[in-house]
C-alpha cells in the first residue's frame, strides 16, 4: 500500500523538525531531549512523535539527511571543479562533515538500529562518487596512483576522527589537513 503524501503543513513541520534536530544534535550532541527539539522547531512534542516515533528514528532521519546533503555537495564539487581540486575539496568537505557522526552511529547501534543497512543506499552513492573522484585525480596526476578506494575511505574516516579529537582548534585542524593532503599527492 502506497503512503499518502504529507499535507503541506505536515511536510513543513517535518522539514523544520529535521532542520532543527540536525543543527541541535550536530552542535550540542545527541543528548538534547526531543521536547527541546520540538519546542525549538515551534511544534508540540506530539507532532515530533507523529513524524518520528522514537528519538532513534529522528537520529536516523538526521543521518540520512546529512548523507543526502553530502552526496549532493560531492556531486556539485565534482561538476564545478577540475579533478584535483574536486578531489581535495571533497576530502576536506567530508572530513569536516564527519565531525559528530560517530556519536550518531553509536547511539543508533546501541538502540538496535542496523546503521549500515539503514544508510547503505546513500553510502554506496557517495562511495561511487568518491571512486570516480579518486580515479579522475589519479589520471590528472594529482593523487598517488597506488592509493585504492579502501585506503582512501580509511583515510577519510581516520582524518575525521583526528579532526574531531582536536576540537575547535582551527590551526591544528589545518595542520592535520596539510599533512594528510600532502601525503595523498605523488612524490
PDB file of C-alpha atoms in Angstrom:
ATOM      1  CA  UNK A   1       0.000   0.000   0.000  1.00  0.00           C
ATOM      2  CA  UNK A   2       1.462   3.360  -1.049  1.00  0.00           C
ATOM      3  CA  UNK A   3       1.983   6.019   1.591  1.00  0.00           C
ATOM      4  CA  UNK A   4      -0.158   9.102   1.259  1.00  0.00           C
ATOM      5  CA  UNK A   5       1.796  12.292   0.666  1.00  0.00           C
ATOM      6  CA  UNK A   6       2.027  14.623   3.641  1.00  0.00           C
ATOM      7  CA  UNK A   7      -0.217  17.658   3.821  1.00  0.00           C
ATOM      8  CA  UNK A   8       1.692  20.877   3.154  1.00  0.00           C
ATOM      9  CA  UNK A   9       1.677  21.923   6.820  1.00  0.00           C
ATOM     10  CA  UNK A  10       2.776  18.447   7.945  1.00  0.00           C
ATOM     11  CA  UNK A  11       5.593  18.455   5.370  1.00  0.00           C
ATOM     12  CA  UNK A  12       6.726  21.885   6.617  1.00  0.00           C
ATOM     13  CA  UNK A  13       6.657  20.664  10.232  1.00  0.00           C
ATOM     14  CA  UNK A  14       8.671  17.569   9.330  1.00  0.00           C
ATOM     15  CA  UNK A  15      11.247  19.639   7.432  1.00  0.00           C
ATOM     16  CA  UNK A  16      11.501  22.143  10.290  1.00  0.00           C
ATOM     17  CA  UNK A  17      11.944  19.337  12.840  1.00  0.00           C
ATOM     18  CA  UNK A  18      14.708  17.770  10.749  1.00  0.00           C
ATOM     19  CA  UNK A  19      16.487  21.095  10.269  1.00  0.00           C
ATOM     20  CA  UNK A  20      16.338  21.912  13.978  1.00  0.00           C
ATOM     21  CA  UNK A  21      17.355  18.390  15.022  1.00  0.00           C
ATOM     22  CA  UNK A  22      20.290  18.426  12.605  1.00  0.00           C
ATOM     23  CA  UNK A  23      21.517  21.761  13.941  1.00  0.00           C
ATOM     24  CA  UNK A  24      20.980  20.913  17.619  1.00  0.00           C
ATOM     25  CA  UNK A  25      22.359  17.363  17.514  1.00  0.00           C
ATOM     26  CA  UNK A  26      25.372  18.464  15.475  1.00  0.00           C
ATOM     27  CA  UNK A  27      26.262  21.436  17.662  1.00  0.00           C
ATOM     28  CA  UNK A  28      25.158  20.247  21.108  1.00  0.00           C
ATOM     29  CA  UNK A  29      25.240  16.461  20.881  1.00  0.00           C
ATOM     30  CA  UNK A  30      22.578  13.804  20.757  1.00  0.00           C
ATOM     31  CA  UNK A  31      21.700  14.097  24.430  1.00  0.00           C
ATOM     32  CA  UNK A  32      19.360  17.033  23.777  1.00  0.00           C
ATOM     33  CA  UNK A  33      15.811  15.930  24.720  1.00  0.00           C
ATOM     34  CA  UNK A  34      13.198  15.541  21.988  1.00  0.00           C
ATOM     35  CA  UNK A  35      10.979  18.002  23.874  1.00  0.00           C
ATOM     36  CA  UNK A  36      13.601  20.693  23.338  1.00  0.00           C
ATOM     37  CA  UNK A  37      13.838  19.835  19.630  1.00  0.00           C
ATOM     38  CA  UNK A  38      10.048  20.188  19.311  1.00  0.00           C
ATOM     39  CA  UNK A  39       9.990  23.459  21.257  1.00  0.00           C
ATOM     40  CA  UNK A  40      12.833  24.936  19.190  1.00  0.00           C
ATOM     41  CA  UNK A  41      11.030  23.917  15.990  1.00  0.00           C
ATOM     42  CA  UNK A  42       7.872  25.599  17.241  1.00  0.00           C
ATOM     43  CA  UNK A  43       5.758  22.437  17.331  1.00  0.00           C
ATOM     44  CA  UNK A  44       4.374  20.201  20.028  1.00  0.00           C
ATOM     45  CA  UNK A  45       6.146  17.024  21.081  1.00  0.00           C
ATOM     46  CA  UNK A  46       3.177  15.044  19.713  1.00  0.00           C
ATOM     47  CA  UNK A  47       3.901  16.452  16.265  1.00  0.00           C
ATOM     48  CA  UNK A  48       7.528  15.355  16.573  1.00  0.00           C
ATOM     49  CA  UNK A  49       6.493  11.823  17.543  1.00  0.00           C
ATOM     50  CA  UNK A  50       3.936  11.599  14.708  1.00  0.00           C
ATOM     51  CA  UNK A  51       6.784  12.119  12.258  1.00  0.00           C
ATOM     52  CA  UNK A  52       9.494  10.306  14.227  1.00  0.00           C
ATOM     53  CA  UNK A  53       8.061   7.707  16.640  1.00  0.00           C
ATOM     54  CA  UNK A  54      11.345   7.443  18.570  1.00  0.00           C
ATOM     55  CA  UNK A  55      14.413   9.557  19.150  1.00  0.00           C
ATOM     56  CA  UNK A  56      16.354   6.915  17.213  1.00  0.00           C
ATOM     57  CA  UNK A  57      14.030   7.408  14.220  1.00  0.00           C
ATOM     58  CA  UNK A  58      14.793  11.133  14.388  1.00  0.00           C
ATOM     59  CA  UNK A  59      18.548  10.465  14.630  1.00  0.00           C
ATOM     60  CA  UNK A  60      18.349   8.100  11.647  1.00  0.00           C
ATOM     61  CA  UNK A  61      16.456  10.703   9.606  1.00  0.00           C
ATOM     62  CA  UNK A  62      19.094  13.294  10.505  1.00  0.00           C
ATOM     63  CA  UNK A  63      21.873  10.913   9.412  1.00  0.00           C
ATOM     64  CA  UNK A  64      20.080  10.198   6.122  1.00  0.00           C
ATOM     65  CA  UNK A  65      19.641  13.927   5.551  1.00  0.00           C
ATOM     66  CA  UNK A  66      23.300  14.600   6.276  1.00  0.00           C
ATOM     67  CA  UNK A  67      24.359  11.880   3.829  1.00  0.00           C
ATOM     68  CA  UNK A  68      21.976  13.193   1.166  1.00  0.00           C
ATOM     69  CA  UNK A  69      23.451  16.670   1.609  1.00  0.00           C
ATOM     70  CA  UNK A  70      26.998  15.271   1.435  1.00  0.00           C
ATOM     71  CA  UNK A  71      26.199  13.361  -1.767  1.00  0.00           C
ATOM     72  CA  UNK A  72      24.738  16.499  -3.344  1.00  0.00           C
ATOM     73  CA  UNK A  73      27.743  18.603  -2.342  1.00  0.00           C
ATOM     74  CA  UNK A  74      30.204  15.985  -3.640  1.00  0.00           C
ATOM     75  CA  UNK A  75      28.331  15.904  -6.971  1.00  0.00           C
ATOM     76  CA  UNK A  76      28.331  19.698  -7.141  1.00  0.00           C
ATOM     77  CA  UNK A  77      32.066  19.939  -6.427  1.00  0.00           C
ATOM     78  CA  UNK A  78      32.836  17.205  -8.952  1.00  0.00           C
ATOM     79  CA  UNK A  79      30.878  19.045 -11.639  1.00  0.00           C
ATOM     80  CA  UNK A  80      32.262  22.506 -10.882  1.00  0.00           C
ATOM     81  CA  UNK A  81      35.992  21.877 -10.500  1.00  0.00           C
ATOM     82  CA  UNK A  82      38.851  20.086 -12.174  1.00  0.00           C
ATOM     83  CA  UNK A  83      39.715  16.591 -10.964  1.00  0.00           C
ATOM     84  CA  UNK A  84      42.438  17.608  -8.498  1.00  0.00           C
ATOM     85  CA  UNK A  85      40.521  20.496  -6.956  1.00  0.00           C
ATOM     86  CA  UNK A  86      37.326  18.425  -6.776  1.00  0.00           C
ATOM     87  CA  UNK A  87      39.130  15.536  -5.066  1.00  0.00           C
ATOM     88  CA  UNK A  88      40.862  17.626  -2.403  1.00  0.00           C
ATOM     89  CA  UNK A  89      37.810  19.840  -1.810  1.00  0.00           C
ATOM     90  CA  UNK A  90      35.616  16.768  -1.344  1.00  0.00           C
ATOM     91  CA  UNK A  91      38.128  15.213   1.025  1.00  0.00           C
ATOM     92  CA  UNK A  92      38.096  18.333   3.190  1.00  0.00           C
ATOM     93  CA  UNK A  93      34.304  18.677   2.993  1.00  0.00           C
ATOM     94  CA  UNK A  94      33.614  15.081   4.003  1.00  0.00           C
ATOM     95  CA  UNK A  95      36.078  15.204   6.880  1.00  0.00           C
ATOM     96  CA  UNK A  96      34.527  18.417   8.207  1.00  0.00           C
ATOM     97  CA  UNK A  97      31.033  16.951   7.874  1.00  0.00           C
ATOM     98  CA  UNK A  98      32.011  13.750   9.644  1.00  0.00           C
ATOM     99  CA  UNK A  99      32.567  15.521  12.965  1.00  0.00           C
ATOM    100  CA  UNK A 100      29.973  14.147  15.380  1.00  0.00           C
ATOM    101  CA  UNK A 101      28.909  11.339  13.048  1.00  0.00           C
ATOM    102  CA  UNK A 102      30.360   8.638  15.292  1.00  0.00           C
ATOM    103  CA  UNK A 103      28.131   9.794  18.168  1.00  0.00           C
ATOM    104  CA  UNK A 104      25.048   9.376  15.934  1.00  0.00           C
ATOM    105  CA  UNK A 105      26.188   5.975  14.711  1.00  0.00           C
ATOM    106  CA  UNK A 106      26.949   4.691  18.204  1.00  0.00           C
ATOM    107  CA  UNK A 107      23.576   5.875  19.552  1.00  0.00           C
ATOM    108  CA  UNK A 108      21.690   4.195  16.716  1.00  0.00           C
ATOM    109  CA  UNK A 109      23.659   0.962  17.106  1.00  0.00           C
ATOM    110  CA  UNK A 110      23.023   0.977  20.864  1.00  0.00           C
ATOM    111  CA  UNK A 111      19.290   1.265  20.140  1.00  0.00           C
ATOM    112  CA  UNK A 112      19.462  -1.801  17.900  1.00  0.00           C
ATOM    113  CA  UNK A 113      19.365   0.026  14.566  1.00  0.00           C
ATOM    114  CA  UNK A 114      21.392  -1.648  11.806  1.00  0.00           C
ATOM    115  CA  UNK A 115      23.120   1.578  10.788  1.00  0.00           C
ATOM    116  CA  UNK A 116      24.877   0.087   7.780  1.00  0.00           C
ATOM    117  CA  UNK A 117      21.629  -1.302   6.383  1.00  0.00           C
ATOM    118  CA  UNK A 118      19.720   1.912   7.083  1.00  0.00           C
ATOM    119  CA  UNK A 119      22.307   4.059   5.313  1.00  0.00           C
ATOM    120  CA  UNK A 120      23.530   1.566   2.689  1.00  0.00           C
ATOM    121  CA  UNK A 121      21.968   3.222  -0.367  1.00  0.00           C
ATOM    122  CA  UNK A 122      23.334   6.663   0.474  1.00  0.00           C
ATOM    123  CA  UNK A 123      26.794   5.456   1.472  1.00  0.00           C
ATOM    124  CA  UNK A 124      27.063   3.433  -1.747  1.00  0.00           C
ATOM    125  CA  UNK A 125      26.143   6.521  -3.776  1.00  0.00           C
ATOM    126  CA  UNK A 126      28.824   8.562  -2.030  1.00  0.00           C
ATOM    127  CA  UNK A 127      31.328   5.717  -2.365  1.00  0.00           C
ATOM    128  CA  UNK A 128      30.679   5.551  -6.133  1.00  0.00           C
ATOM    129  CA  UNK A 129      31.176   9.308  -6.468  1.00  0.00           C
ATOM    130  CA  UNK A 130      34.388   9.153  -4.430  1.00  0.00           C
ATOM    131  CA  UNK A 131      35.681   6.308  -6.572  1.00  0.00           C
ATOM    132  CA  UNK A 132      35.173   8.483  -9.630  1.00  0.00           C
ATOM    133  CA  UNK A 133      36.850  11.468  -7.969  1.00  0.00           C
ATOM    134  CA  UNK A 134      39.823   9.344  -6.933  1.00  0.00           C
ATOM    135  CA  UNK A 135      40.243   7.896 -10.427  1.00  0.00           C
ATOM    136  CA  UNK A 136      39.974  11.348 -12.010  1.00  0.00           C
ATOM    137  CA  UNK A 137      42.521  12.867  -9.640  1.00  0.00           C
ATOM    138  CA  UNK A 138      44.893   9.945 -10.256  1.00  0.00           C
ATOM    139  CA  UNK A 139      44.560  10.320 -14.039  1.00  0.00           C
ATOM    140  CA  UNK A 140      45.348  14.031 -13.613  1.00  0.00           C
ATOM    141  CA  UNK A 141      48.494  13.091 -11.660  1.00  0.00           C
ATOM    142  CA  UNK A 142      47.277  14.864  -8.504  1.00  0.00           C
ATOM    143  CA  UNK A 143      46.924  11.773  -6.284  1.00  0.00           C
ATOM    144  CA  UNK A 144      49.287   8.849  -5.731  1.00  0.00           C
ATOM    145  CA  UNK A 145      48.432   6.096  -8.212  1.00  0.00           C
ATOM    146  CA  UNK A 146      48.834   3.269  -5.686  1.00  0.00           C
ATOM    147  CA  UNK A 147      46.047   4.603  -3.445  1.00  0.00           C
ATOM    148  CA  UNK A 148      42.952   2.414  -3.669  1.00  0.00           C
ATOM    149  CA  UNK A 149      39.399   3.237  -2.672  1.00  0.00           C
ATOM    150  CA  UNK A 150      39.560   1.221   0.599  1.00  0.00           C
ATOM    151  CA  UNK A 151      42.650   3.152   1.730  1.00  0.00           C
ATOM    152  CA  UNK A 152      41.087   6.431   0.656  1.00  0.00           C
ATOM    153  CA  UNK A 153      37.925   5.708   2.675  1.00  0.00           C
ATOM    154  CA  UNK A 154      40.035   4.690   5.674  1.00  0.00           C
ATOM    155  CA  UNK A 155      41.992   7.946   5.419  1.00  0.00           C
ATOM    156  CA  UNK A 156      38.736   9.907   5.306  1.00  0.00           C
ATOM    157  CA  UNK A 157      37.475   8.147   8.434  1.00  0.00           C
ATOM    158  CA  UNK A 158      40.784   8.449  10.279  1.00  0.00           C
ATOM    159  CA  UNK A 159      41.228  12.100   9.400  1.00  0.00           C
ATOM    160  CA  UNK A 160      37.669  12.748  10.542  1.00  0.00           C
ATOM    161  CA  UNK A 161      38.450  11.169  13.917  1.00  0.00           C
ATOM    162  CA  UNK A 162      41.690  13.159  14.202  1.00  0.00           C
ATOM    163  CA  UNK A 163      39.926  16.440  13.452  1.00  0.00           C
ATOM    164  CA  UNK A 164      37.170  15.549  15.907  1.00  0.00           C
ATOM    165  CA  UNK A 165      39.776  14.935  18.636  1.00  0.00           C
ATOM    166  CA  UNK A 166      41.263  18.388  18.093  1.00  0.00           C
ATOM    167  CA  UNK A 167      38.016  20.165  18.898  1.00  0.00           C
ATOM    168  CA  UNK A 168      37.760  23.775  17.849  1.00  0.00           C
ATOM    169  CA  UNK A 169      41.437  24.495  17.172  1.00  0.00           C
ATOM    170  CA  UNK A 170      41.445  25.698  13.539  1.00  0.00           C
ATOM    171  CA  UNK A 171      45.237  25.898  13.284  1.00  0.00           C
ATOM    172  CA  UNK A 172      45.649  22.303  14.473  1.00  0.00           C
ATOM    173  CA  UNK A 173      42.911  21.136  12.090  1.00  0.00           C
ATOM    174  CA  UNK A 174      44.662  22.861   9.210  1.00  0.00           C
ATOM    175  CA  UNK A 175      47.955  21.147  10.115  1.00  0.00           C
ATOM    176  CA  UNK A 176      46.196  17.768  10.010  1.00  0.00           C
ATOM    177  CA  UNK A 177      44.758  18.577   6.586  1.00  0.00           C
ATOM    178  CA  UNK A 178      48.151  19.732   5.326  1.00  0.00           C
ATOM    179  CA  UNK A 179      49.887  16.532   6.432  1.00  0.00           C
ATOM    180  CA  UNK A 180      47.203  14.186   5.088  1.00  0.00           C
ATOM    181  CA  UNK A 181      46.638  16.002   1.788  1.00  0.00           C
ATOM    182  CA  UNK A 182      50.398  16.265   1.190  1.00  0.00           C
ATOM    183  CA  UNK A 183      50.618  12.505   1.796  1.00  0.00           C
ATOM    184  CA  UNK A 184      47.979  11.865  -0.861  1.00  0.00           C
ATOM    185  CA  UNK A 185      49.935  13.720  -3.534  1.00  0.00           C
ATOM    186  CA  UNK A 186      52.561  11.902  -5.618  1.00  0.00           C
ATOM    187  CA  UNK A 187      56.188  12.487  -4.632  1.00  0.00           C
TER     188      UNK A 187
END
